[in-house]
PDB file of C-alpha atoms in Angstrom:
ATOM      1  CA  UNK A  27      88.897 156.991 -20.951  1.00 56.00           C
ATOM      2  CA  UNK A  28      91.092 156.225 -24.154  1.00 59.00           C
ATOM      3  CA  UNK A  29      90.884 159.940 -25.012  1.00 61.00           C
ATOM      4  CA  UNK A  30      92.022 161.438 -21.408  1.00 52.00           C
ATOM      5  CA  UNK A  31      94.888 158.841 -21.796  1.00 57.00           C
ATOM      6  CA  UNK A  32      95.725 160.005 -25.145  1.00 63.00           C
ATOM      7  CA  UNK A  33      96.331 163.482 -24.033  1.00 61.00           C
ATOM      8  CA  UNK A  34      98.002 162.809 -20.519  1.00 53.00           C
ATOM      9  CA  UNK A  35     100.454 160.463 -22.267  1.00 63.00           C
ATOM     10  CA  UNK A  36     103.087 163.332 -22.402  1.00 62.00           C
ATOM     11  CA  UNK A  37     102.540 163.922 -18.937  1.00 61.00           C
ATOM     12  CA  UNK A  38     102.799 160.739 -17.596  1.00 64.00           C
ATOM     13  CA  UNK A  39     105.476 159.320 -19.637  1.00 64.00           C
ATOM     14  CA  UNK A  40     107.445 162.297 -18.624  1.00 64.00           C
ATOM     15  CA  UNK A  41     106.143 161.621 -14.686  1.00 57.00           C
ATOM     16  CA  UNK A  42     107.531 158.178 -15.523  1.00 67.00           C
ATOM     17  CA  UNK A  43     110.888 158.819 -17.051  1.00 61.00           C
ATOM     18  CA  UNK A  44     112.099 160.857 -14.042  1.00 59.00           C
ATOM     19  CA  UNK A  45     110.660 157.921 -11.614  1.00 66.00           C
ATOM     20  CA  UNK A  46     112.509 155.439 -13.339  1.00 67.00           C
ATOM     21  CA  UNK A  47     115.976 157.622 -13.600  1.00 61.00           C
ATOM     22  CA  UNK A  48     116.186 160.197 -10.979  1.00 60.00           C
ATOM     23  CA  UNK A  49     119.005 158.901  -9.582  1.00 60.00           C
ATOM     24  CA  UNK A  50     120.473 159.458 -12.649  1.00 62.00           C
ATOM     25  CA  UNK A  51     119.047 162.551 -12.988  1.00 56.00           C
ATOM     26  CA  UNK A  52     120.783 163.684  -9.205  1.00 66.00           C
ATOM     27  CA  UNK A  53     123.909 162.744 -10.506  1.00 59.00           C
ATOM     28  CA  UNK A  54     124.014 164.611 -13.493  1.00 59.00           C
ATOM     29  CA  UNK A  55     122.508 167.545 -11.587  1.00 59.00           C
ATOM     30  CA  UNK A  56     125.950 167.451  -9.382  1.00 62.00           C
ATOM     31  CA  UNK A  57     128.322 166.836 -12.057  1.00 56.00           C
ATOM     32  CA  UNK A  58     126.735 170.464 -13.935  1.00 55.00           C
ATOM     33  CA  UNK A  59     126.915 172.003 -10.116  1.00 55.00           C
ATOM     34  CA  UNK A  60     130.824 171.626  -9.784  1.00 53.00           C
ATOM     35  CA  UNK A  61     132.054 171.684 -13.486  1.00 53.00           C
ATOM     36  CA  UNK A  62     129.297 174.589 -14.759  1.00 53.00           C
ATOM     37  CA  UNK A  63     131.195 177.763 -15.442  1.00 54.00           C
ATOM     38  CA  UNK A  64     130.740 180.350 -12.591  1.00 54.00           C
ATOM     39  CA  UNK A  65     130.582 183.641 -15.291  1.00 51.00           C
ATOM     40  CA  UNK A  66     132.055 184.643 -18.443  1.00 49.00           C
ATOM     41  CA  UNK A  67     135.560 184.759 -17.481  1.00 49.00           C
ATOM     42  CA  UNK A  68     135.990 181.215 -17.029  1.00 53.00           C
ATOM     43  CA  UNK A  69     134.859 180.977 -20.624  1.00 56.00           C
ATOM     44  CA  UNK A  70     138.692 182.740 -21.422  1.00 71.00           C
ATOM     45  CA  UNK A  71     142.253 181.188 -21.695  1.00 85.00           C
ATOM     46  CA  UNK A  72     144.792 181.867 -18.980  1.00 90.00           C
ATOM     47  CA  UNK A  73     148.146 183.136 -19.638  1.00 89.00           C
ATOM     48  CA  UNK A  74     149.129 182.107 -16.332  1.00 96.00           C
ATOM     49  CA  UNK A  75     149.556 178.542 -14.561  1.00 96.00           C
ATOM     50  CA  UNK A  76     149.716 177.661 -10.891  1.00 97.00           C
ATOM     51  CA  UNK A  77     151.273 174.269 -10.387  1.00 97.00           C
ATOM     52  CA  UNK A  78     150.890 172.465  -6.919  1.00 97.00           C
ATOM     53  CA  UNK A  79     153.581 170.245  -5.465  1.00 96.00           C
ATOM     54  CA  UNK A  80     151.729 168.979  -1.907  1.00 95.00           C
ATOM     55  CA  UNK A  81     152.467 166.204   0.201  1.00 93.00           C
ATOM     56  CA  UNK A  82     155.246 163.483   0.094  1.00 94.00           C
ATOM     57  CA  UNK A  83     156.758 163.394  -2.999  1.00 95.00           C
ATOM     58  CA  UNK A  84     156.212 159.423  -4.307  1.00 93.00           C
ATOM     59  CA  UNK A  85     154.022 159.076  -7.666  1.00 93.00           C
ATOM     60  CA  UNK A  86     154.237 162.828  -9.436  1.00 95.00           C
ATOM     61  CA  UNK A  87     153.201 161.956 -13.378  1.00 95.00           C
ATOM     62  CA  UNK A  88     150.202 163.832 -12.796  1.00 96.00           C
ATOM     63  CA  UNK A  89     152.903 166.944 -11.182  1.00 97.00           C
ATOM     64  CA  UNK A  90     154.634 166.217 -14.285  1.00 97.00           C
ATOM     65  CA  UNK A  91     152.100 166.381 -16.801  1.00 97.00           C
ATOM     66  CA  UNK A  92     150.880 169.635 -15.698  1.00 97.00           C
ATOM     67  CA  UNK A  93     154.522 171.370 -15.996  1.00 97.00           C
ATOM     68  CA  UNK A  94     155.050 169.717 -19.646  1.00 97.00           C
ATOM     69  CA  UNK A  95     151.510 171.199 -20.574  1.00 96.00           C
ATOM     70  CA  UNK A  96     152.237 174.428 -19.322  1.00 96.00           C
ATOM     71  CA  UNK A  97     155.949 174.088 -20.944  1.00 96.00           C
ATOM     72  CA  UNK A  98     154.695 173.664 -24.659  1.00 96.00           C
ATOM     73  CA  UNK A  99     151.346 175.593 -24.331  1.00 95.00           C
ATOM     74  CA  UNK A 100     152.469 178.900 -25.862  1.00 93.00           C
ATOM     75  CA  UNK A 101     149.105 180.306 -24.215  1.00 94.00           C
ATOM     76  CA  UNK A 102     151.129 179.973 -20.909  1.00 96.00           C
ATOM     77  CA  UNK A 103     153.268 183.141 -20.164  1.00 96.00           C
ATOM     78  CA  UNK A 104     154.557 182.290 -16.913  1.00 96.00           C
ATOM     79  CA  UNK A 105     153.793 179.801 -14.028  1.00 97.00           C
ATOM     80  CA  UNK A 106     153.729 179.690 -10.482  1.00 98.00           C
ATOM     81  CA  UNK A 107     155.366 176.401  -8.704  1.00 98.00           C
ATOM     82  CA  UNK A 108     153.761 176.126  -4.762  1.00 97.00           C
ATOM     83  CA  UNK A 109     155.460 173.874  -2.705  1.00 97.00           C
ATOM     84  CA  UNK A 110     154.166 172.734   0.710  1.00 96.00           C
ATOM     85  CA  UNK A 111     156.293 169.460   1.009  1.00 95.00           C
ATOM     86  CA  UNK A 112     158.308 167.203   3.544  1.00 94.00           C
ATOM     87  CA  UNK A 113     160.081 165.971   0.389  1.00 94.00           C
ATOM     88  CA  UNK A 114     160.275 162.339  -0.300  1.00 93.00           C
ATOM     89  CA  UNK A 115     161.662 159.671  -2.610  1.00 93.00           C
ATOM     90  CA  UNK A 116     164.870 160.450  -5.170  1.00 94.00           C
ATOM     91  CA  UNK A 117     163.800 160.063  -8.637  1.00 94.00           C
ATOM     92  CA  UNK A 118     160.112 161.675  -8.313  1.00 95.00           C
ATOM     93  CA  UNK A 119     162.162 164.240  -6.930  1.00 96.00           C
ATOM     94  CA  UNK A 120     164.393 164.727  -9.600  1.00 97.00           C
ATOM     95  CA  UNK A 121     162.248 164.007 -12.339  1.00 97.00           C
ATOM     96  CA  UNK A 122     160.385 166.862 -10.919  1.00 98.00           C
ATOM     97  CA  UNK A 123     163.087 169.345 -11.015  1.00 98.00           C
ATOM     98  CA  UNK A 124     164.017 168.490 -14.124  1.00 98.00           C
ATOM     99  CA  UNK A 125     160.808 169.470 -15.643  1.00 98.00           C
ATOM    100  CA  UNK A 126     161.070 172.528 -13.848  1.00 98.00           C
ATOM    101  CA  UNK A 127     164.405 173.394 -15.118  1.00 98.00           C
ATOM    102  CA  UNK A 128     162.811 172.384 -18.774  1.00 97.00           C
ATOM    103  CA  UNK A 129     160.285 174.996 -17.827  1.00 97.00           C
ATOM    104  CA  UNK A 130     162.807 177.795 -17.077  1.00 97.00           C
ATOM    105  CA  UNK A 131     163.817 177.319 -20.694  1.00 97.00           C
ATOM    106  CA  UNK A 132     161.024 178.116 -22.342  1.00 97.00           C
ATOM    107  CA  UNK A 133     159.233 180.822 -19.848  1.00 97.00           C
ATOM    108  CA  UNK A 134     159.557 182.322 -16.393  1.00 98.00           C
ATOM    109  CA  UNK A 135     158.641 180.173 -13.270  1.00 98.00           C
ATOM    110  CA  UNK A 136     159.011 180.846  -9.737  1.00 98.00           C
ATOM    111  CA  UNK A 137     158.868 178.733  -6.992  1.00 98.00           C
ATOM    112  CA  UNK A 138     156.765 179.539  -3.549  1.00 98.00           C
ATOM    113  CA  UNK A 139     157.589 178.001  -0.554  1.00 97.00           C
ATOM    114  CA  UNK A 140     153.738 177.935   1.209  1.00 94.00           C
ATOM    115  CA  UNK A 141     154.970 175.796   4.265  1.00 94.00           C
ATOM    116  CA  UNK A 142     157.892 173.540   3.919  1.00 95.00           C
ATOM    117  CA  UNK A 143     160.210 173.483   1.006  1.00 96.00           C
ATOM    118  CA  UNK A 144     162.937 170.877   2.286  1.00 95.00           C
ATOM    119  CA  UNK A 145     164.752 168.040   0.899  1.00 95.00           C
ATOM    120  CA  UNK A 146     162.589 166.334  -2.067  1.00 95.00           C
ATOM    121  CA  UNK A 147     160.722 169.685  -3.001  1.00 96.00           C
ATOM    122  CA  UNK A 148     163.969 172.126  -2.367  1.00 97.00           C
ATOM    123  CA  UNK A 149     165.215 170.031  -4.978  1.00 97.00           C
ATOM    124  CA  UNK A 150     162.338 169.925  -7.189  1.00 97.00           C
ATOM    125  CA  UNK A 151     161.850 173.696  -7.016  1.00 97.00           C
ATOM    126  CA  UNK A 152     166.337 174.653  -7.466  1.00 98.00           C
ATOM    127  CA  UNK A 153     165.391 175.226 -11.032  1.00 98.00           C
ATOM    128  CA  UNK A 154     163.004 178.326 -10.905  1.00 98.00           C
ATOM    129  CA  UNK A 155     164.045 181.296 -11.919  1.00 98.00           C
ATOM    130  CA  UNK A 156     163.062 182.398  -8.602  1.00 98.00           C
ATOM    131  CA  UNK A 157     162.485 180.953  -4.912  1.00 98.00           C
ATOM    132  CA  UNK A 158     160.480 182.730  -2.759  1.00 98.00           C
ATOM    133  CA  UNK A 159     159.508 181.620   0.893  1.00 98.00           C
ATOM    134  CA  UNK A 160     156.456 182.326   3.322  1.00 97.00           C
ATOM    135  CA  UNK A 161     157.970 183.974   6.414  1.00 97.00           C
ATOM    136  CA  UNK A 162     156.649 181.074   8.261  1.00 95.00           C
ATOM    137  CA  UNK A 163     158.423 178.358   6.138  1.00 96.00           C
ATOM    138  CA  UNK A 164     160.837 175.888   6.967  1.00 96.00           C
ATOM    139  CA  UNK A 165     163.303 175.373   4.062  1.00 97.00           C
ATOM    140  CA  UNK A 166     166.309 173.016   3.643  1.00 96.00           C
ATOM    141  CA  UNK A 167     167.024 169.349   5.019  1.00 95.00           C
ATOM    142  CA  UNK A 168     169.157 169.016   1.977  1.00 96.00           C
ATOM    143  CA  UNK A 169     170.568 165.387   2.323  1.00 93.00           C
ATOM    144  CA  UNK A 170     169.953 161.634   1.806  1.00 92.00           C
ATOM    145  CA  UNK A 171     168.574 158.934   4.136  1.00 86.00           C
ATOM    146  CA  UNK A 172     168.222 155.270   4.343  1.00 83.00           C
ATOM    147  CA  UNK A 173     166.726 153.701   7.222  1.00 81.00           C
ATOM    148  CA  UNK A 174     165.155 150.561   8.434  1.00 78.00           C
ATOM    149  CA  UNK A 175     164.423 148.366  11.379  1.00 81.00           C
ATOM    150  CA  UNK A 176     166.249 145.461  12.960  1.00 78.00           C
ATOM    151  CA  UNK A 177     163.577 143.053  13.550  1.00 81.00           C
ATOM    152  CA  UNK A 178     165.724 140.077  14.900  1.00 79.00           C
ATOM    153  CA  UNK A 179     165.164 140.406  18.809  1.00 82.00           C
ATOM    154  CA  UNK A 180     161.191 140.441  17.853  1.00 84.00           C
ATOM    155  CA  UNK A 181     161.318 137.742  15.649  1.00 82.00           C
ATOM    156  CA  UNK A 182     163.218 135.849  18.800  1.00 82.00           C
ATOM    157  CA  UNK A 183     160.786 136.465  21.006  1.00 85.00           C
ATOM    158  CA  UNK A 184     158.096 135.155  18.483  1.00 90.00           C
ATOM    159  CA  UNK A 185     159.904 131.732  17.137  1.00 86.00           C
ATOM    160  CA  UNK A 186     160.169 133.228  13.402  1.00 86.00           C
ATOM    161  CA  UNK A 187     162.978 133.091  11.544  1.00 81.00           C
ATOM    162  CA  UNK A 188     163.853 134.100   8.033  1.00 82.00           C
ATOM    163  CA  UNK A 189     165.377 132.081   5.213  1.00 79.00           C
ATOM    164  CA  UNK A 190     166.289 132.944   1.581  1.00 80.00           C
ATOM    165  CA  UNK A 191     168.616 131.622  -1.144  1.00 83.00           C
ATOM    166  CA  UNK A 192     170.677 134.259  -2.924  1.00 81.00           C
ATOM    167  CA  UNK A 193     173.127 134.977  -5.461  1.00 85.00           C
ATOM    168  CA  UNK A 194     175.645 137.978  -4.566  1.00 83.00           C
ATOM    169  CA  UNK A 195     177.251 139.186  -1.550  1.00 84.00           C
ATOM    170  CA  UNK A 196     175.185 142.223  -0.546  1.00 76.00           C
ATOM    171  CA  UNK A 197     171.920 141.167  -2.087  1.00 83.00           C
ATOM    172  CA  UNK A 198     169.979 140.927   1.720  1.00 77.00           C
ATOM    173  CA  UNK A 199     171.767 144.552   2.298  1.00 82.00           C
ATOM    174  CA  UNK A 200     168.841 146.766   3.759  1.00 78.00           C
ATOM    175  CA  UNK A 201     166.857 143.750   5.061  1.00 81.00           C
ATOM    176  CA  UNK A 202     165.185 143.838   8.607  1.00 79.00           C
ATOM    177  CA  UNK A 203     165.716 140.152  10.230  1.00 78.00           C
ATOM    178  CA  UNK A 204     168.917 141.070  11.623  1.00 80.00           C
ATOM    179  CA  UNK A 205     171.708 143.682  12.184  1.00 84.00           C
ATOM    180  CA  UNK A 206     173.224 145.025   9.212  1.00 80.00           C
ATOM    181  CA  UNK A 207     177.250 143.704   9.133  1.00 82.00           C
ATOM    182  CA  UNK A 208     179.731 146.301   8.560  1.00 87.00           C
ATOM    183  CA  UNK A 209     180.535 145.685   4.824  1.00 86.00           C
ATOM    184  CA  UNK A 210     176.591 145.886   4.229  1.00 84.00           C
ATOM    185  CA  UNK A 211     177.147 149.578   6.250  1.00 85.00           C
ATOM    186  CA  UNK A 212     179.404 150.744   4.307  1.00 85.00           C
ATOM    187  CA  UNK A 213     177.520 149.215   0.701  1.00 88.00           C
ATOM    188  CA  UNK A 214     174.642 151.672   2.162  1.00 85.00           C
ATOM    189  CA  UNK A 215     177.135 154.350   2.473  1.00 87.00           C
ATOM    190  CA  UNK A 216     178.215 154.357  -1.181  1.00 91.00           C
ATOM    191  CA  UNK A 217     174.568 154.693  -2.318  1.00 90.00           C
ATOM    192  CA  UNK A 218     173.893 157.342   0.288  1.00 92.00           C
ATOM    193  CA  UNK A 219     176.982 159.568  -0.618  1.00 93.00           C
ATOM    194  CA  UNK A 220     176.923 159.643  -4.220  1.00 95.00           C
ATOM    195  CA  UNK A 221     173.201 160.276  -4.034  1.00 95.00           C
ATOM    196  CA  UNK A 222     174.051 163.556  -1.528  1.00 95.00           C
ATOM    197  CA  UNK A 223     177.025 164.175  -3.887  1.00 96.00           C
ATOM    198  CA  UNK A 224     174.329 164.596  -6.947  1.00 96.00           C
ATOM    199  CA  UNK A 225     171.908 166.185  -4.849  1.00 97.00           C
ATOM    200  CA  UNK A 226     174.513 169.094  -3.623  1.00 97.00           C
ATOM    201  CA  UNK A 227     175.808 169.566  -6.923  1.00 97.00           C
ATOM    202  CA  UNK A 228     172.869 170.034  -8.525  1.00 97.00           C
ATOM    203  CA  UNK A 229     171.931 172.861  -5.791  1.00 98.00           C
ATOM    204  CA  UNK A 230     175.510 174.702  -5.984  1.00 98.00           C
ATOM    205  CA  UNK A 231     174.896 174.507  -9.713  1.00 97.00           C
ATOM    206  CA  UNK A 232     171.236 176.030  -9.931  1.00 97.00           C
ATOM    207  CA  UNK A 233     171.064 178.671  -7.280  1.00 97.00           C
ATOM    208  CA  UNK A 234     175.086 179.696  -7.545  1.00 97.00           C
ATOM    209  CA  UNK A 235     176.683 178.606  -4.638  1.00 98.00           C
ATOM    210  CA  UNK A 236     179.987 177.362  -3.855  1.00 98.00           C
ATOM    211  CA  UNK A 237     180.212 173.479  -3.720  1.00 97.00           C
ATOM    212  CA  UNK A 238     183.082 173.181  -1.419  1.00 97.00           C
ATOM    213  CA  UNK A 239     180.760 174.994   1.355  1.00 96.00           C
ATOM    214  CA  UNK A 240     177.832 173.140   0.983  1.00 97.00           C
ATOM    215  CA  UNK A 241     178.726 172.239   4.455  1.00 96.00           C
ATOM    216  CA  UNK A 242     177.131 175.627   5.218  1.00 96.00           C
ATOM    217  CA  UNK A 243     174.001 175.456   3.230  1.00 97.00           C
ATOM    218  CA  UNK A 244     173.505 171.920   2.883  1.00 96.00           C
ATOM    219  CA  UNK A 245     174.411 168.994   5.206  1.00 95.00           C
ATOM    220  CA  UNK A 246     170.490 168.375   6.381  1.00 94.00           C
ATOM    221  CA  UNK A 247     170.218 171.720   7.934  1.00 96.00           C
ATOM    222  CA  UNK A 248     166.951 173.111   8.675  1.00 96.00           C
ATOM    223  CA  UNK A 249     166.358 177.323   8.081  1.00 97.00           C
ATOM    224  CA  UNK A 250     163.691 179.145   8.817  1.00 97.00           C
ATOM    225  CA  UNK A 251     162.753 181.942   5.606  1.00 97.00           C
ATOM    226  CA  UNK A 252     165.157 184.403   6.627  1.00 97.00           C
ATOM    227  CA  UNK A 253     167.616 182.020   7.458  1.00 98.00           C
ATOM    228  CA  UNK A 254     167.604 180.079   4.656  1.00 97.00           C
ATOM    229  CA  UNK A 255     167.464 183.644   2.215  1.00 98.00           C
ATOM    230  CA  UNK A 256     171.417 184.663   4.203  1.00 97.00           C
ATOM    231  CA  UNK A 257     172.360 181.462   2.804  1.00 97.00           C
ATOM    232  CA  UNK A 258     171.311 181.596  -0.380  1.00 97.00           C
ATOM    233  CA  UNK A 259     168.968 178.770  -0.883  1.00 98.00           C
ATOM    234  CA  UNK A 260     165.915 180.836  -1.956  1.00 98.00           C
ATOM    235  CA  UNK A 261     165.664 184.923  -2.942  1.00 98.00           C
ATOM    236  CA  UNK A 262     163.177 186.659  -1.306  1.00 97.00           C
ATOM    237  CA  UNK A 263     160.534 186.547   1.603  1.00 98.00           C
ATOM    238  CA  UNK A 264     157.134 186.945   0.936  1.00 97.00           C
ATOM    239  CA  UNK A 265     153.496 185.450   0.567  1.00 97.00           C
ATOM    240  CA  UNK A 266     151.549 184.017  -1.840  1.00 96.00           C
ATOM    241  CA  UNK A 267     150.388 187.480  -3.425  1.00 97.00           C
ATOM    242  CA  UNK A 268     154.055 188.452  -3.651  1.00 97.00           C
ATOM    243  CA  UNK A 269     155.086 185.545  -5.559  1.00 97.00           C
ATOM    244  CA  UNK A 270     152.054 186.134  -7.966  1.00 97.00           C
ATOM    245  CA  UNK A 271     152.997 189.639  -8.737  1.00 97.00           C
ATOM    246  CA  UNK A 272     156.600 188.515  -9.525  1.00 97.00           C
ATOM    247  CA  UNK A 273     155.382 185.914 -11.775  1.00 97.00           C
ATOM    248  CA  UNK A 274     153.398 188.426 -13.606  1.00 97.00           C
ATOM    249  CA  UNK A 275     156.036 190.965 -13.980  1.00 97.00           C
ATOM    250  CA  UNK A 276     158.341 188.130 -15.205  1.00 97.00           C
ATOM    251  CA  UNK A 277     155.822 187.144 -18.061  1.00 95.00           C
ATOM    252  CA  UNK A 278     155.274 190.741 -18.557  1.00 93.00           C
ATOM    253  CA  UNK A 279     151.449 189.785 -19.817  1.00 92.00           C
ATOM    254  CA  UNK A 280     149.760 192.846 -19.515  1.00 91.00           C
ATOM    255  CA  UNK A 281     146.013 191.513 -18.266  1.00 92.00           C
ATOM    256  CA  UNK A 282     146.817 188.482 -16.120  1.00 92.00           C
ATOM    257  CA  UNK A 283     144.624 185.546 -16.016  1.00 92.00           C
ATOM    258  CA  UNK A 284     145.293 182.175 -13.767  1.00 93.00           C
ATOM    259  CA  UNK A 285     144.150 179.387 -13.551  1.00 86.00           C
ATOM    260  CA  UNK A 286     141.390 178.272 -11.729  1.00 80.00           C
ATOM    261  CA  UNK A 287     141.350 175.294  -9.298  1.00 65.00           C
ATOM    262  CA  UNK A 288     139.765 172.004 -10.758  1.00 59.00           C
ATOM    263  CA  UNK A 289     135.989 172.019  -9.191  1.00 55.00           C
ATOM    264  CA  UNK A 290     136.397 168.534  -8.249  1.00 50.00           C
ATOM    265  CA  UNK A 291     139.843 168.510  -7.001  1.00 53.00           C
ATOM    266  CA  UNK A 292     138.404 171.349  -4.596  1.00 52.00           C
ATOM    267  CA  UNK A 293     135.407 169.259  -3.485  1.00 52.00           C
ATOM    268  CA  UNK A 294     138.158 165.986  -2.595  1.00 45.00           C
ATOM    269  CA  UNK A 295     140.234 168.321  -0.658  1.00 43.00           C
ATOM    270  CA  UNK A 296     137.638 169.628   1.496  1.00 45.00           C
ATOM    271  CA  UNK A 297     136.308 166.153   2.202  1.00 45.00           C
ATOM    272  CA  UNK A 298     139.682 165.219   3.277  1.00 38.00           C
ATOM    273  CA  UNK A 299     142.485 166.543   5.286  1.00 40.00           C
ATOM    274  CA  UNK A 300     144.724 163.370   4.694  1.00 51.00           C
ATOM    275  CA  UNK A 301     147.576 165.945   3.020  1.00 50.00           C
ATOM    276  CA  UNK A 302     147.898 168.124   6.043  1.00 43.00           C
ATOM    277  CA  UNK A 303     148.104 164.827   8.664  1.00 44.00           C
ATOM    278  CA  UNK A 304     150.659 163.089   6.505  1.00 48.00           C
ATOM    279  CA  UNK A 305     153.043 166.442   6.618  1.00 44.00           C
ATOM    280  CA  UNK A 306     152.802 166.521  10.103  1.00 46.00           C
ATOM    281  CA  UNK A 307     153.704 163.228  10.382  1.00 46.00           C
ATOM    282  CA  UNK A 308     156.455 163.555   8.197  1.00 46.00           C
ATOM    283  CA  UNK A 309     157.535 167.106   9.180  1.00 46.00           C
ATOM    284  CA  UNK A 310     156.162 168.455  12.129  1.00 50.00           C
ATOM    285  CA  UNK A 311     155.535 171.878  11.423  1.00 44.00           C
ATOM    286  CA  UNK A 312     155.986 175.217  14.138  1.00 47.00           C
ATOM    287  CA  UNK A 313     152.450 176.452  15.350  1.00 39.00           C
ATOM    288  CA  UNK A 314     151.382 179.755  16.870  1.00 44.00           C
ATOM    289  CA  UNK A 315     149.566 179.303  20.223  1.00 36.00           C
TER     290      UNK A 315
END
């Protein structure tokens, strides 16, 4: 009996290891599954980068990251910037187009338009050396807002009312437990217009148009592609092939090779579809029916 145990030993200790750790085991079978490389190619470098700018524009560092990489990675010959955005808060926005315009400086970029480029990511993508829109894309809504609630008639109705201790004349500007007072209006209004005032500048400056018409171009105005091309606020019309080609005869590289979409990133997106509900939501977008 000792003998026949001696010699199944491997066997069962095997038998035994993937009893006590196939759950382990599962796991590390999907983790090879989504990160193994499909073939040889994804073994070599690509000279090209697509960069995706998707949703509301609130927390971009990972945005960010990915344009600085491709920025100082002399591998990278030329990038592609898709934009399928409502827009959303200031300085993301900003610190987004900034990096883009760091970008430019170092290697062609061009921006695509795969939805809706308007107010946050128009002003993210001004920078690249080109803007080109889907034919189906709604571009524009360049201006500023500031909203919120007046809460005071509710709070009535419910016996709650607010109390604070402050120092400084507009510090309870903005809140919701009453209506705002005229000098708190016009407080608003100076933050409001000198944020449009950078924002407009900052267009006429990157994509060479006249300032003093920005009434025109500007001024929250919505185009459509073609519309928004006779005004200047992107260069061509085409779809997401077209604005590859141009990006590869920017670069001039003579075998192009792109990117390929993170594995896992792919697997999140198609177990959710949270992006595309929170753009309607923010933007409702024109359907075909």
């Amino acid at each position: 009996m000792q003998t026949l145990k001696t010699i199944f030993s491997p066997i069962t200790a095997t038998l035994g290891f993937i009893q006590n750790h196939f759950k382990a085991m599962i796991f590390l079978l999907i983790l090879f599954l989504i990160f193994a490389p499909d073939n040889e190619k994804d073994f070599t470098p690509n000279n090209l980068q697509q960069i995706n700018l998707v949703g509301p524009i609130m927390e971009v560092s990972e945005v960010l990251q990915q344009i600085d990489d491709a920025t100082y990675n002399d591998s990278i010959k030329g990038v592609l910037f898709v934009v399928d955005s409502p827009g959303g808060a200031v300085a993301p926005s900003i610190e987004v187009a900034y990096a883009i315009k760091r970008l430019k400086e170092k290697k062609p970029v061009v921006a695509y338009a795969g939805g809706t480029i308007a107010s946050g990511s128009y002003y993210a993508s001004i920078w690249a050396n080109e803007i080109i829109a889907n034919p189906g894309s709604m571009v524009g809504s360049i201006g500023v807002i500031m909203q919120g609630a007046d809460l005071s008639e509710l709070m009535s109705k419910i016996g709650v009312k607010s109390q604070s201790v402050q120092a400084g004349k507009y510090k309870k500007v903005g809140t919701g437990d009453r209506a705002w007072a005229p000098y708190e209006i016009n407080e608003l209004n100076k933050v409001i217009n000198g944020t449009y005032d950078l924002f407009t500048t900052d267009v006429a400056s990157a994509r060479g148009l006249d300032i003093n018409k920005r009434d025109f171009y500007a001024n929250a105005h919505i185009f459509t592609a073609h519309q928004a091309k006779d005004v200047g606020l992107i260069d061509s019309i085409g779809v997401s092939y077209d604005a590859k080609i141009r990006v590869v005869e920017l670069s001039g590289v003579a075998n192009p090779i792109w990117n390929k979409e993170d594995k896992f990133e792919k697997l999140m997106k198609k177990l959710s579809a949270s992006t595309a509900v929170t753009l309607h939501t923010y933007f409702p977008a024109l359907t075909l029916k």
